[in-house]
């Protein structure tokens, strides 16, 4: 307990971040209070600036501080490939992989009759338009390997059937460093079906 | 990777908080980016306000947004008892215990010849003055049960020997809900020596 309404309010806001509970939020605020000049003030400024400037890229749906995100604005990335992901987090994860050099389309979710999420909400018509307009040769469906993700992937593949673009998905198999004994049966089966010559 | 310098800088600042690494900081920033209005902007404002207003209480060393902290400013807490703690975190922990109703003295560390922390750095002369001026009847030394904490406790007890205040320390023993089998030998020994009639 900080016994101070301003500090208590700050702790409550911090506790709403993922990975921080009430206890660790209090600990984080204490560290911030001790580093008011070096850490707390710069963090406040950075948060305010990003909160003001951050916007969804009007082309791909990535979040950045520019109208067009750095990936869409980079001419070197006009490779004719679009990678479709569910979420901005997945886009960032793909970028960390450092293999994909094309552009993205962020759906912002998966098709869901229950939550009334249809193709329009996910920007699928816009994706079809982009594939024609940007002369896309390959659309990589990097959706999560869940039922919802795969249903959405099949819908997108159907929607793009009339275009010339090739539709691909990420390979399924044993993760790098993975031990067979700890893998679920579905993954082992998929890896076996997709086996390749050494 | 967010591929955006403003967002990357924010992630780096967030990763310096305890309990958040580079990975969880990225996840926290993504949640903030999605809740720009409800969470990110209020958090930025709260941080800026607290960073500006927070100060060390000139009486006890607690951190609050007032010149005199709410505990020192509360006349109901002039009980003639001062609890000496190492850190503001310990003060907050004591307050969560909801048993102590007096006031505090935050040392800000422990005596350390190696780090050149002497009695003046810890405000021990100021504590001696307070004990006389506020007619303190009991000084509770709530220092950590470490070698440094106990050394500092003994030094403070000596410094206060000339005053009329009684010097006490927290009891050592089995924690509430603790299982003997998992306790260290020192704690079991201390609990046995300090045993009491049921």
PDB file of C-alpha atoms in Angstrom, chain A residues 5-88:
ATOM      1  CA  UNK A   5      -4.018   8.212  -4.243  1.00  0.00           C
ATOM      2  CA  UNK A   6      -1.867   9.308  -7.207  1.00  0.00           C
ATOM      3  CA  UNK A   7       0.615   6.470  -6.767  1.00  0.00           C
ATOM      4  CA  UNK A   8      -2.160   3.929  -6.080  1.00  0.00           C
ATOM      5  CA  UNK A   9      -3.933   4.955  -9.314  1.00  0.00           C
ATOM      6  CA  UNK A  10      -0.664   4.486 -11.227  1.00  0.00           C
ATOM      7  CA  UNK A  11      -0.174   1.017  -9.705  1.00  0.00           C
ATOM      8  CA  UNK A  12      -3.705   0.042 -10.769  1.00  0.00           C
ATOM      9  CA  UNK A  13      -3.058   1.148 -14.372  1.00  0.00           C
ATOM     10  CA  UNK A  14       0.269  -0.712 -14.470  1.00  0.00           C
ATOM     11  CA  UNK A  15      -1.408  -3.865 -13.119  1.00  0.00           C
ATOM     12  CA  UNK A  16      -3.582  -3.952 -16.245  1.00  0.00           C
ATOM     13  CA  UNK A  17      -0.546  -4.697 -18.425  1.00  0.00           C
ATOM     14  CA  UNK A  18      -0.078  -8.351 -19.404  1.00  0.00           C
ATOM     15  CA  UNK A  19       2.640 -10.025 -17.357  1.00  0.00           C
ATOM     16  CA  UNK A  20       2.207  -7.652 -14.414  1.00  0.00           C
ATOM     17  CA  UNK A  21      -0.124  -8.457 -11.524  1.00  0.00           C
ATOM     18  CA  UNK A  22      -0.957  -6.159  -8.589  1.00  0.00           C
ATOM     19  CA  UNK A  23       2.207  -7.260  -6.777  1.00  0.00           C
ATOM     20  CA  UNK A  24       4.676  -6.848  -9.626  1.00  0.00           C
ATOM     21  CA  UNK A  25       2.988  -3.589 -10.691  1.00  0.00           C
ATOM     22  CA  UNK A  26       3.708  -2.200  -7.227  1.00  0.00           C
ATOM     23  CA  UNK A  27       7.320  -3.329  -7.511  1.00  0.00           C
ATOM     24  CA  UNK A  28       7.614  -1.730 -10.969  1.00  0.00           C
ATOM     25  CA  UNK A  29       6.149   1.556  -9.698  1.00  0.00           C
ATOM     26  CA  UNK A  30       8.613   1.566  -6.775  1.00  0.00           C
ATOM     27  CA  UNK A  31      11.517   1.217  -9.211  1.00  0.00           C
ATOM     28  CA  UNK A  32       9.996   3.995 -11.348  1.00  0.00           C
ATOM     29  CA  UNK A  33       9.612   6.228  -8.270  1.00  0.00           C
ATOM     30  CA  UNK A  34      13.287   5.753  -7.444  1.00  0.00           C
ATOM     31  CA  UNK A  35      14.351   6.488 -11.021  1.00  0.00           C
ATOM     32  CA  UNK A  36      12.020   9.432 -11.589  1.00  0.00           C
ATOM     33  CA  UNK A  37      14.440  11.316 -13.836  1.00  0.00           C
ATOM     34  CA  UNK A  38      16.146   8.474 -15.707  1.00  0.00           C
ATOM     35  CA  UNK A  39      13.203   6.161 -16.314  1.00  0.00           C
ATOM     36  CA  UNK A  40       9.783   7.439 -15.179  1.00  0.00           C
ATOM     37  CA  UNK A  41       9.789  10.772 -17.028  1.00  0.00           C
ATOM     38  CA  UNK A  42      11.224   9.329 -20.308  1.00  0.00           C
ATOM     39  CA  UNK A  43       8.689   6.475 -20.157  1.00  0.00           C
ATOM     40  CA  UNK A  44       5.818   8.934 -19.645  1.00  0.00           C
ATOM     41  CA  UNK A  45       7.011  10.981 -22.620  1.00  0.00           C
ATOM     42  CA  UNK A  46       7.493   7.938 -24.867  1.00  0.00           C
ATOM     43  CA  UNK A  47       4.033   6.591 -23.961  1.00  0.00           C
ATOM     44  CA  UNK A  48       2.360   9.947 -24.617  1.00  0.00           C
ATOM     45  CA  UNK A  49       4.148  10.375 -27.968  1.00  0.00           C
ATOM     46  CA  UNK A  50       3.371   6.859 -29.194  1.00  0.00           C
ATOM     47  CA  UNK A  51      -0.250   7.039 -27.918  1.00  0.00           C
ATOM     48  CA  UNK A  52      -0.696  10.205 -29.961  1.00  0.00           C
ATOM     49  CA  UNK A  53       1.173   9.117 -33.101  1.00  0.00           C
ATOM     50  CA  UNK A  54       0.351   5.388 -33.340  1.00  0.00           C
ATOM     51  CA  UNK A  55      -2.094   4.462 -36.071  1.00  0.00           C
ATOM     52  CA  UNK A  56      -3.103   1.436 -38.109  1.00  0.00           C
ATOM     53  CA  UNK A  57      -1.295   1.376 -41.460  1.00  0.00           C
ATOM     54  CA  UNK A  58      -3.971   2.069 -44.102  1.00  0.00           C
ATOM     55  CA  UNK A  59      -2.351  -0.477 -46.442  1.00  0.00           C
ATOM     56  CA  UNK A  60      -1.588  -3.531 -44.289  1.00  0.00           C
ATOM     57  CA  UNK A  61      -3.066  -2.878 -40.823  1.00  0.00           C
ATOM     58  CA  UNK A  62       0.298  -2.907 -38.998  1.00  0.00           C
ATOM     59  CA  UNK A  63       0.555  -0.367 -36.148  1.00  0.00           C
ATOM     60  CA  UNK A  64       3.235   2.316 -36.452  1.00  0.00           C
ATOM     61  CA  UNK A  65       3.747   6.009 -35.796  1.00  0.00           C
ATOM     62  CA  UNK A  66       3.550   6.818 -39.534  1.00  0.00           C
ATOM     63  CA  UNK A  67       0.515   6.985 -41.821  1.00  0.00           C
ATOM     64  CA  UNK A  68       2.081   4.199 -43.928  1.00  0.00           C
ATOM     65  CA  UNK A  69       4.060   1.693 -41.834  1.00  0.00           C
ATOM     66  CA  UNK A  70       7.853   1.343 -42.414  1.00  0.00           C
ATOM     67  CA  UNK A  71       7.326  -2.034 -44.127  1.00  0.00           C
ATOM     68  CA  UNK A  72       4.764  -0.751 -46.669  1.00  0.00           C
ATOM     69  CA  UNK A  73       6.842   2.415 -47.170  1.00  0.00           C
ATOM     70  CA  UNK A  74       9.991   0.405 -47.957  1.00  0.00           C
ATOM     71  CA  UNK A  75      10.264   0.001 -51.790  1.00  0.00           C
ATOM     72  CA  UNK A  76      12.703  -2.924 -51.323  1.00  0.00           C
ATOM     73  CA  UNK A  77       9.827  -4.939 -49.856  1.00  0.00           C
ATOM     74  CA  UNK A  78       7.665  -4.777 -53.008  1.00  0.00           C
ATOM     75  CA  UNK A  79       8.599  -8.381 -53.790  1.00  0.00           C
ATOM     76  CA  UNK A  80       5.179  -9.454 -55.034  1.00  0.00           C
ATOM     77  CA  UNK A  81       4.581 -11.498 -51.857  1.00  0.00           C
ATOM     78  CA  UNK A  82       1.946 -10.808 -49.209  1.00  0.00           C
ATOM     79  CA  UNK A  83       1.964 -12.608 -45.881  1.00  0.00           C
ATOM     80  CA  UNK A  84      -1.475 -12.768 -44.221  1.00  0.00           C
ATOM     81  CA  UNK A  85      -1.380 -12.779 -40.392  1.00  0.00           C
ATOM     82  CA  UNK A  86      -4.111 -12.680 -37.746  1.00  0.00           C
ATOM     83  CA  UNK A  87      -2.588 -10.026 -35.537  1.00  0.00           C
ATOM     84  CA  UNK A  88       0.077  -7.317 -35.327  1.00  0.00           C
TER      85      UNK A  88
END
